[in-house]
XYZ file of C-alpha atoms in Angstrom:
619
model
C 13.954 17.214 13.578
C 16.854 18.077 15.920
C 18.845 21.138 14.818
C 22.194 22.559 15.935
C 23.320 26.137 15.159
C 26.942 27.179 15.631
C 29.661 29.556 14.441
C 32.863 27.474 14.171
C 35.173 30.515 13.921
C 37.233 28.755 11.207
C 38.655 26.444 13.898
C 39.700 22.909 12.950
C 39.297 21.546 16.486
C 35.834 23.117 16.734
C 34.763 21.380 13.548
C 36.193 18.086 14.809
C 34.237 18.397 18.061
C 31.148 19.302 16.030
C 31.305 15.884 14.311
C 31.334 14.179 17.705
C 28.486 16.331 19.038
C 26.288 15.611 16.025
C 26.813 11.852 16.406
C 26.269 11.736 20.171
C 23.249 14.047 20.304
C 21.632 12.608 17.141
C 21.473 15.939 15.360
C 19.583 15.831 12.060
C 20.684 19.185 10.646
C 23.401 21.719 11.485
C 23.287 25.414 10.553
C 26.918 26.565 10.516
C 28.918 29.756 10.097
C 32.643 30.274 9.487
C 33.336 26.574 8.949
C 36.926 25.391 8.957
C 36.390 23.687 5.600
C 33.531 22.261 3.590
C 32.941 18.605 4.321
C 32.011 15.871 1.845
C 29.735 14.529 0.513
C 28.429 17.633 -1.249
C 24.858 16.330 -1.397
C 24.638 16.658 2.403
C 26.929 19.683 2.900
C 25.474 22.825 1.281
C 27.722 25.898 1.480
C 27.791 29.452 0.157
C 30.248 30.607 -2.500
C 33.020 31.741 -0.113
C 32.856 29.132 2.670
C 31.269 31.412 5.284
C 27.903 29.668 5.806
C 26.775 26.074 5.422
C 23.962 23.609 6.089
C 24.964 20.046 7.034
C 22.233 17.408 6.667
C 23.206 14.522 8.907
C 19.966 12.703 9.736
C 19.282 10.973 6.434
C 16.614 13.553 5.553
C 16.576 14.126 1.779
C 17.470 17.533 0.369
C 14.402 18.385 -1.693
C 15.536 21.663 -3.227
C 18.730 23.683 -3.419
C 19.683 26.924 -5.208
C 20.833 26.812 -8.801
C 23.170 29.751 -8.114
C 25.316 29.986 -4.969
C 25.602 33.425 -3.317
C 28.138 34.734 -0.776
C 27.397 34.897 2.960
C 24.329 32.660 2.936
C 23.237 29.176 1.881
C 19.734 27.706 1.716
C 17.966 24.427 1.007
C 14.525 22.854 1.401
C 14.795 19.906 3.781
C 11.850 18.022 5.224
C 9.463 20.538 3.662
C 11.158 23.492 5.451
C 13.385 26.146 3.863
C 16.543 26.585 5.970
C 18.825 29.619 5.524
C 22.302 29.735 7.066
C 23.645 33.310 7.199
C 26.971 34.860 8.178
C 27.217 38.656 8.033
C 30.847 39.561 8.859
C 31.546 42.758 10.863
C 33.458 44.272 7.947
C 30.264 44.737 5.894
C 29.080 48.332 5.724
C 25.449 49.142 6.467
C 24.767 49.360 2.726
C 26.374 45.961 2.094
C 24.494 44.491 5.063
C 21.211 45.820 3.631
C 22.047 44.350 0.221
C 22.759 40.948 1.798
C 19.411 40.944 3.604
C 17.664 42.062 0.403
C 19.097 39.017 -1.384
C 17.940 36.750 1.430
C 14.409 38.155 1.552
C 14.137 37.995 -2.232
C 15.146 34.326 -2.159
C 12.846 33.539 0.774
C 9.806 35.464 -0.444
C 6.864 33.158 -1.071
C 8.371 30.263 0.867
C 5.780 28.834 3.243
C 7.962 27.450 6.079
C 11.177 29.332 6.885
C 14.121 29.091 9.285
C 16.714 31.892 8.959
C 19.604 31.484 11.377
C 23.238 32.440 11.731
C 25.694 35.033 12.984
C 24.380 38.465 11.959
C 26.831 40.515 14.089
C 23.908 42.721 15.058
C 23.252 44.057 18.588
C 19.881 44.974 20.048
C 18.313 45.152 23.490
C 15.418 43.155 22.031
C 17.480 39.980 22.249
C 19.428 40.740 25.409
C 22.302 42.976 24.301
C 23.259 46.034 26.359
C 22.717 48.410 23.424
C 21.042 48.675 20.045
C 23.104 49.374 16.914
C 21.926 50.310 13.384
C 22.404 46.804 12.040
C 19.639 45.517 14.311
C 17.058 47.903 12.869
C 18.026 46.961 9.306
C 17.758 43.265 10.213
C 14.350 43.521 11.870
C 12.894 45.711 9.109
C 14.053 43.270 6.421
C 12.808 40.102 8.102
C 9.502 41.720 8.994
C 8.638 41.363 5.289
C 8.780 37.588 5.808
C 6.673 37.606 9.020
C 9.709 36.226 10.862
C 9.657 35.610 14.608
C 12.820 35.702 16.746
C 13.363 32.586 18.871
C 16.177 33.970 21.061
C 15.082 34.266 24.672
C 16.886 35.311 27.858
C 20.249 37.015 28.133
C 22.630 34.035 27.804
C 25.463 35.181 25.481
C 26.146 33.208 22.307
C 29.647 34.698 21.913
C 32.298 34.762 24.643
C 35.270 36.566 23.132
C 38.292 38.187 24.716
C 36.655 41.586 24.300
C 33.585 40.400 26.183
C 30.288 38.579 25.679
C 27.416 39.332 23.310
C 24.408 37.823 21.587
C 25.029 37.783 17.835
C 23.824 34.273 16.838
C 20.115 34.595 16.102
C 17.349 32.225 15.016
C 14.291 33.454 13.107
C 11.325 31.375 11.926
C 8.125 32.309 10.132
C 4.970 32.697 12.211
C 3.373 29.493 10.869
C 6.382 27.430 11.928
C 6.928 29.006 15.356
C 4.388 26.804 17.240
C 6.265 23.698 16.103
C 9.646 24.828 17.480
C 10.442 23.308 20.864
C 13.243 23.603 23.436
C 15.288 26.416 21.846
C 18.325 26.831 24.121
C 21.899 28.108 24.194
C 23.974 25.105 25.219
C 26.799 25.092 27.732
C 28.514 22.256 25.850
C 32.160 23.033 25.056
C 32.656 23.745 21.325
C 36.294 25.031 21.173
C 34.879 28.068 19.365
C 34.253 31.509 20.821
C 30.605 30.885 20.034
C 28.212 28.620 21.894
C 25.974 26.073 20.225
C 22.218 26.581 19.952
C 19.901 23.564 19.966
C 16.210 23.378 19.059
C 13.698 20.914 17.654
C 10.984 21.221 15.035
C 8.085 18.865 15.623
C 6.189 17.110 12.872
C 2.624 18.303 12.545
C 1.252 14.779 12.759
C -1.998 15.995 11.187
C -1.858 14.104 7.910
C -5.241 12.752 6.874
C -3.738 10.362 4.370
C -4.094 6.599 4.867
C -1.717 5.147 7.407
C 0.947 2.636 6.479
C 2.030 -0.171 8.739
C 5.400 0.555 10.247
C 8.377 -1.162 8.675
C 11.116 -2.775 10.762
C 8.994 -2.629 13.902
C 11.025 -5.110 15.954
C 14.755 -5.547 16.426
C 15.474 -9.089 15.208
C 18.825 -9.136 17.022
C 17.001 -9.103 20.360
C 14.799 -12.120 19.529
C 14.393 -14.472 22.504
C 13.550 -17.763 20.783
C 12.315 -19.357 24.011
C 9.832 -16.583 24.764
C 8.676 -16.446 21.150
C 8.045 -20.205 21.026
C 6.245 -20.103 24.372
C 3.947 -17.332 23.155
C 3.208 -19.237 19.934
C 2.648 -22.573 21.678
C -0.345 -21.370 23.679
C -1.971 -19.488 20.796
C -4.915 -20.572 18.701
C -6.731 -19.411 15.577
C -10.507 -19.739 15.660
C -12.273 -21.180 12.582
C -13.802 -18.620 10.235
C -13.318 -17.096 6.820
C -9.897 -17.037 5.196
C -9.648 -13.287 5.856
C -10.511 -13.681 9.554
C -8.153 -16.626 10.055
C -5.258 -14.838 8.345
C -5.850 -11.719 10.437
C -5.982 -13.820 13.620
C -2.765 -15.618 12.635
C -0.896 -12.336 12.194
C -2.229 -11.058 15.538
C -0.783 -14.160 17.208
C 2.600 -13.633 15.516
C 2.793 -9.918 16.358
C 1.870 -10.715 19.959
C 4.731 -13.210 20.120
C 7.063 -10.583 18.627
C 6.035 -8.086 21.326
C 6.754 -10.677 24.015
C 10.175 -11.682 22.712
C 11.774 -8.657 21.014
C 12.420 -4.997 21.709
C 11.145 -2.316 19.377
C 13.519 -0.640 16.963
C 14.539 2.890 17.852
C 13.028 5.026 15.069
C 16.104 7.264 15.072
C 19.046 6.035 13.086
C 21.945 4.729 15.166
C 25.106 6.725 14.528
C 28.646 5.720 15.266
C 31.146 7.911 17.103
C 33.837 9.656 15.087
C 36.595 7.155 14.452
C 39.293 9.117 16.343
C 37.370 9.787 19.588
C 39.064 8.621 22.814
C 38.362 8.911 26.570
C 41.410 11.195 26.831
C 39.853 13.684 24.410
C 36.605 13.559 26.384
C 38.508 14.403 29.596
C 40.370 17.266 27.924
C 37.100 18.641 26.568
C 35.685 18.717 30.100
C 38.887 20.430 31.308
C 38.489 23.097 28.627
C 34.893 23.698 29.651
C 35.923 24.059 33.309
C 38.825 26.392 32.428
C 36.570 28.548 30.250
C 34.058 28.989 33.049
C 36.788 29.996 35.513
C 38.209 32.462 32.989
C 34.810 34.053 32.318
C 34.106 34.432 36.027
C 37.527 36.027 36.679
C 36.948 39.092 34.497
C 37.682 42.216 36.496
C 39.595 40.288 39.176
C 43.303 40.109 39.927
C 43.623 36.447 38.858
C 42.222 37.016 35.347
C 45.604 36.526 33.617
C 46.221 33.245 35.447
C 42.849 31.804 34.412
C 43.335 33.129 30.877
C 46.660 31.289 30.616
C 45.131 28.105 32.035
C 42.288 28.291 29.513
C 44.722 28.812 26.606
C 46.815 25.867 27.825
C 43.760 23.595 28.060
C 42.661 24.553 24.546
C 46.145 23.851 23.194
C 46.255 20.417 24.852
C 42.858 19.521 23.379
C 43.916 20.575 19.866
C 47.128 18.529 20.094
C 45.252 15.483 21.435
C 42.732 15.596 18.586
C 45.420 15.896 15.908
C 47.512 13.130 17.471
C 44.518 10.803 17.744
C 43.462 11.492 14.158
C 46.948 10.693 12.840
C 47.184 7.515 14.911
C 43.677 6.381 13.970
C 44.366 7.089 10.308
C 47.407 4.825 10.379
C 45.326 2.122 12.048
C 42.641 2.436 9.365
C 45.268 2.076 6.652
C 46.571 -1.085 8.341
C 43.024 -2.484 8.658
C 42.529 -2.286 4.882
C 44.904 -5.230 4.445
C 42.797 -7.359 6.824
C 39.264 -6.279 5.874
C 38.867 -4.540 2.532
C 35.141 -3.854 3.035
C 35.311 -2.931 6.726
C 35.393 0.372 8.563
C 38.058 2.037 6.336
C 35.949 1.333 3.263
C 32.796 2.802 4.846
C 34.600 5.956 5.981
C 36.268 6.467 2.603
C 33.032 6.017 0.663
C 31.211 8.490 2.916
C 33.940 11.071 2.246
C 33.763 10.457 -1.498
C 30.046 11.208 -1.561
C 28.879 7.660 -2.269
C 26.041 7.155 0.207
C 23.300 4.639 -0.348
C 20.902 5.724 -3.034
C 17.962 7.575 -1.534
C 14.404 7.298 -2.701
C 12.781 10.346 -4.283
C 10.383 12.184 -1.986
C 9.032 15.048 -4.079
C 5.236 14.578 -4.298
C 5.059 15.483 -7.996
C 7.974 13.205 -8.896
C 6.818 10.208 -6.862
C 3.192 10.467 -7.981
C 4.323 10.810 -11.594
C 6.593 7.788 -11.241
C 3.791 5.712 -9.687
C 1.336 6.690 -12.430
C 3.874 5.893 -15.168
C 5.198 2.652 -13.666
C 1.778 1.322 -12.604
C -0.527 2.253 -15.509
C -4.287 2.083 -15.212
C -5.527 -0.881 -17.253
C -9.258 -1.521 -17.722
C -10.220 -4.843 -16.200
C -11.806 -7.552 -18.288
C -14.808 -9.631 -17.307
C -14.527 -11.189 -13.841
C -13.504 -14.830 -13.707
C -16.461 -16.948 -12.588
C -15.468 -20.436 -11.506
C -17.851 -21.653 -8.802
C -16.604 -24.657 -6.878
C -18.136 -27.903 -8.048
C -19.203 -30.529 -5.531
C -16.890 -33.143 -7.035
C -13.880 -30.784 -7.220
C -10.905 -32.082 -5.218
C -8.720 -29.434 -3.572
C -5.601 -30.953 -1.971
C -4.888 -29.647 1.518
C -1.540 -27.975 2.158
C 0.913 -30.595 3.378
C 3.637 -30.272 5.967
C 6.254 -30.940 3.272
C 4.927 -28.033 1.192
C 4.945 -25.740 4.207
C 8.484 -26.679 5.241
C 9.714 -26.327 1.669
C 8.242 -22.815 1.436
C 9.619 -21.915 4.874
C 13.134 -23.035 3.955
C 13.165 -20.566 1.032
C 12.805 -17.579 3.372
C 16.025 -15.609 3.763
C 16.450 -14.604 7.393
C 18.479 -11.484 6.645
C 16.075 -10.085 4.047
C 14.053 -7.016 4.931
C 10.612 -7.704 6.430
C 7.396 -6.627 4.798
C 5.105 -3.761 5.817
C 3.997 -5.655 8.968
C 7.591 -5.481 10.273
C 7.720 -9.143 11.387
C 11.361 -10.291 11.049
C 11.842 -13.266 8.757
C 13.662 -15.292 11.406
C 10.686 -14.838 13.735
C 8.274 -16.009 11.036
C 10.392 -19.109 10.341
C 10.391 -19.871 14.059
C 6.605 -19.439 14.150
C 6.189 -21.970 11.327
C 8.508 -24.423 13.067
C 6.675 -24.010 16.398
C 3.062 -24.153 15.201
C 2.877 -25.568 11.672
C -0.684 -26.729 12.327
C -1.996 -23.155 12.445
C -0.355 -22.235 9.145
C -1.612 -25.425 7.508
C -5.215 -24.656 8.510
C -5.069 -21.039 7.364
C -3.396 -21.773 4.018
C -5.702 -24.708 3.287
C -8.730 -22.498 3.984
C -7.362 -19.931 1.528
C -7.031 -22.561 -1.202
C -10.452 -24.087 -0.540
C -12.300 -20.758 -0.621
C -10.171 -19.183 -3.333
C -9.338 -16.144 -1.181
C -5.926 -14.506 -0.970
C -6.110 -12.376 2.236
C -6.223 -8.633 1.581
C -3.595 -7.856 4.226
C -1.017 -9.815 2.240
C -1.895 -7.997 -0.990
C -0.915 -4.579 0.355
C 2.500 -3.661 -1.013
C 4.922 -0.919 0.031
C 6.759 0.781 -2.825
C 10.519 1.263 -2.863
C 11.878 3.195 -5.862
C 15.471 2.179 -6.609
C 17.359 4.747 -8.737
C 18.991 3.368 -11.859
C 22.647 4.461 -12.068
C 23.424 7.181 -14.573
C 19.784 8.057 -15.231
C 18.250 11.551 -14.848
C 16.542 11.723 -11.435
C 13.474 13.643 -12.682
C 12.173 10.922 -15.029
C 9.927 8.025 -13.874
C 11.832 5.553 -16.066
C 14.976 6.255 -14.010
C 13.604 4.191 -11.110
C 13.078 0.470 -10.633
C 9.945 -0.216 -8.542
C 10.345 -2.829 -5.826
C 7.274 -3.888 -3.850
C 7.746 -4.957 -0.234
C 5.234 -7.642 0.806
C 4.503 -9.412 4.077
C 6.562 -12.600 4.325
C 3.602 -14.657 5.575
C 1.853 -13.936 2.275
C 5.021 -14.927 0.404
C 4.883 -18.385 2.039
C 1.373 -18.849 0.639
C 2.596 -17.555 -2.721
C 5.391 -20.143 -2.697
C 2.904 -22.982 -2.103
C 0.722 -21.747 -4.975
C 3.778 -21.292 -7.209
C 5.054 -24.826 -6.585
C 1.649 -26.268 -7.489
C 1.422 -24.044 -10.551
C 4.828 -25.182 -11.833
C 3.574 -28.762 -11.960
C 1.353 -27.658 -14.867
C 3.594 -25.080 -16.548
C 6.625 -27.415 -16.645
C 4.853 -30.534 -17.955
C 4.723 -31.378 -21.691
C 2.412 -28.926 -23.394
C 3.123 -26.269 -20.796
C 5.471 -23.340 -21.305
C 7.456 -23.212 -24.552
C 10.875 -24.860 -24.677
C 12.121 -21.492 -25.911
C 11.114 -19.791 -22.647
C 14.303 -19.445 -20.593
C 13.606 -16.722 -18.045
C 12.316 -17.464 -14.509
C 12.479 -21.241 -14.904
C 14.336 -23.915 -12.969
C 17.456 -25.220 -14.704
C 17.301 -22.475 -17.335
C 18.715 -19.003 -17.627
C 19.335 -16.219 -20.101
C 22.830 -17.668 -20.568
C 21.179 -20.757 -22.084
C 19.287 -18.477 -24.459
C 22.525 -16.740 -25.484
C 24.203 -20.088 -26.112
C 21.218 -21.148 -28.245
C 21.534 -17.992 -30.361
C 25.298 -18.451 -30.763
C 24.990 -22.125 -31.764
C 22.302 -21.264 -34.331
C 24.491 -18.543 -35.816
C 27.550 -20.791 -35.958
C 25.533 -23.529 -37.664
C 24.232 -21.052 -40.227
C 27.680 -19.826 -41.294
C 29.436 -23.177 -41.065
C 29.565 -23.652 -44.878
C 32.282 -22.737 -47.364
C 30.897 -19.919 -49.487
C 28.377 -17.102 -49.016
C 27.212 -16.811 -52.629
C 25.810 -20.024 -54.087
C 27.573 -21.929 -51.329
C 26.420 -23.598 -48.147
C 26.763 -20.565 -45.843
C 23.494 -18.971 -44.720
C 22.572 -15.515 -43.480
C 21.550 -15.240 -39.814
C 19.496 -12.381 -38.370
C 18.807 -11.604 -34.721
C 15.608 -9.668 -33.917
C 15.166 -8.341 -30.362
C 12.002 -7.061 -28.725
C 11.694 -5.400 -25.335
C 8.260 -5.146 -23.731
C 8.343 -1.926 -21.759
C 7.304 -2.176 -18.096
C 6.006 -5.719 -18.623
C 5.938 -6.628 -14.913
C 3.575 -3.802 -14.008
C 1.373 -3.607 -17.115
C 0.468 -7.239 -17.935
C -3.316 -7.606 -18.115
C -4.778 -9.847 -15.448
C -7.501 -11.271 -17.702
C -4.885 -12.271 -20.317
C -2.764 -14.000 -17.664
C -5.771 -15.960 -16.362
C -6.770 -16.882 -19.903
C -3.260 -18.231 -20.553
C -3.444 -20.289 -17.356
C -6.750 -21.788 -18.490
C -5.147 -22.806 -21.776
C -2.497 -24.632 -19.746
C -5.335 -26.566 -18.036
C -4.520 -25.221 -14.572
C -7.098 -26.471 -12.002
C -9.977 -24.163 -11.156
C -9.040 -23.799 -7.486
C -5.641 -22.341 -8.482
C -7.318 -20.025 -10.982
C -9.692 -18.776 -8.272
C -6.990 -17.932 -5.745
C -4.791 -16.335 -8.426
C -7.758 -14.202 -9.503
C -8.155 -13.218 -5.841
C -4.394 -12.539 -5.675
C -4.810 -10.065 -8.553
C -7.901 -8.250 -7.288
C -7.995 -5.221 -4.971
C -4.229 -4.751 -4.752
C -3.107 -1.573 -2.989
C 0.239 0.178 -3.333
C 1.459 2.312 -0.407
C 4.120 4.963 -0.925
C 5.371 8.027 0.913
C 6.217 11.572 -0.132
C 7.121 14.758 1.696
C 3.394 15.372 2.146
C 2.777 12.083 3.935
C 1.592 8.577 3.171
C -0.512 7.796 0.119
C -2.203 4.773 -1.456
C -2.696 3.822 -5.078
C -5.011 1.170 -6.540
C -3.135 -1.289 -8.767
C -5.104 -2.581 -11.787
C -2.532 -4.642 -13.706
C 0.792 -6.446 -13.496
C 2.479 -8.397 -10.731
C 4.577 -7.034 -7.862
C 8.331 -6.925 -8.469
C 9.609 -8.648 -5.355
C 6.811 -11.203 -5.081
C 7.137 -14.995 -5.392
C 4.318 -15.515 -7.905
C 5.298 -12.496 -10.018
C 7.931 -14.121 -12.259
C 5.919 -17.205 -13.233
C 2.750 -15.200 -13.790
């Protein structure tokens, strides 16, 4: 986690430059004091009650906890499992008021396991490089000693360069347990347009989780796919005969090897765009300001101090004017772009300001585990299906037409499964070496084995709009599956529909999840029945009839349907034994992977079908 700490000195230009710095340096979290104004959206900008201290979450890290009551002079939040405090203690506070502020902070922080307390304390001490020690420093150290806090400031580089001189007033404290994870704490020389200098540091992940690992999602950048290299890598590959599990594993090794040879890996850090008003002219003026500031600081006590001071003030003024001019011009351009592209850049900027980011998944361990337990209930399994293959049983091999039909249903722009193989790469693999896929899928059907790697599903919890975020029913579970397994599911599904759609198969009153039918057809059926019932002349002793509509909703049907009941229903539909065997294998030993703030976890699924699968709806 990359962190920036800065006092903005209530300067508009400083806050504008901060936005550019955060984007360019990929800052995940900013600890700010004396902000010019609070930025939106409020779920990523956490400020105190009087706009003196703030925490800006900019790296997509969820805010796990925030105070119910907002206090003056400090703000706090739990982010990434760490409690961050942003503090601004103005010089006007008396020693008693300063002590009261620190008492509030220590009371709020007491019992927190991982702590970062940073900000502008306006306290001077020789312990962190000042020329003298003042009473505030003793009060500060005595208060934070109760929290076992360690000071990160090192050296004598000033964090404040004011007209009255330089000093070190911006301090960073962390608890002793967190200190070993803090790397590269430094006072930056980057120009901020504030009297204060920015502080940068990183907090490393422990990387010591003993929980089961999950295959990385979005491992390759599909936009860099070299089709020629991918096809060449696939052309020379082979899959040795063996069990269905071994052949499927070998097939995926071949595909991932071709991906490595033809695509670059995705940068795990989120790509961030520059601020919309940034120009090369502003970059040049920023460098001029930095150069003028250095000359001014070095001229103190010399005869040319006033000249350098005037040059520095002039450079700052030019930078402020350039930023305001560029923002006005860019704003007019954005307004003009709306007429040409309603959903383009102006729309994205406006929605980000209105606090309408993409819905984020919950990450609290208690909430996620509770949601998983509620949405994927434990259901006792019935007796195992025993259908040994008979010698005379005919199992049709997978045909090229079936394979191409399943491949054509893959959407190239859809998200890949847990293995990270892009869909366009998988379609190219099928087109290049269909023979390998035909052998592997045929072996699966003949042995009645659905490979375990394709049964592992990654959970995505989609929040339902307008629902309370602390209830499991407020989330819709979507299961991400490997696309190669979905191709096999499609082949099984197409063969299964031949029996469910024939006479004597599914009821004519079943509208959902069927070709040529929809819930609209069901609504029209209800309306026509009602109209026919009331088509007469009189209600009492006439030809008009009463019509009642009874509705029934099966709660969480997708995830709680019993596997033994589904297989029994398939047997009643006279589905061939080889399809029953592979569907029974498809059900068994399913594993759900999900992530919380404490790491990656797995959950054994005992009922239902994955929402997001191909076979799920028909089953």
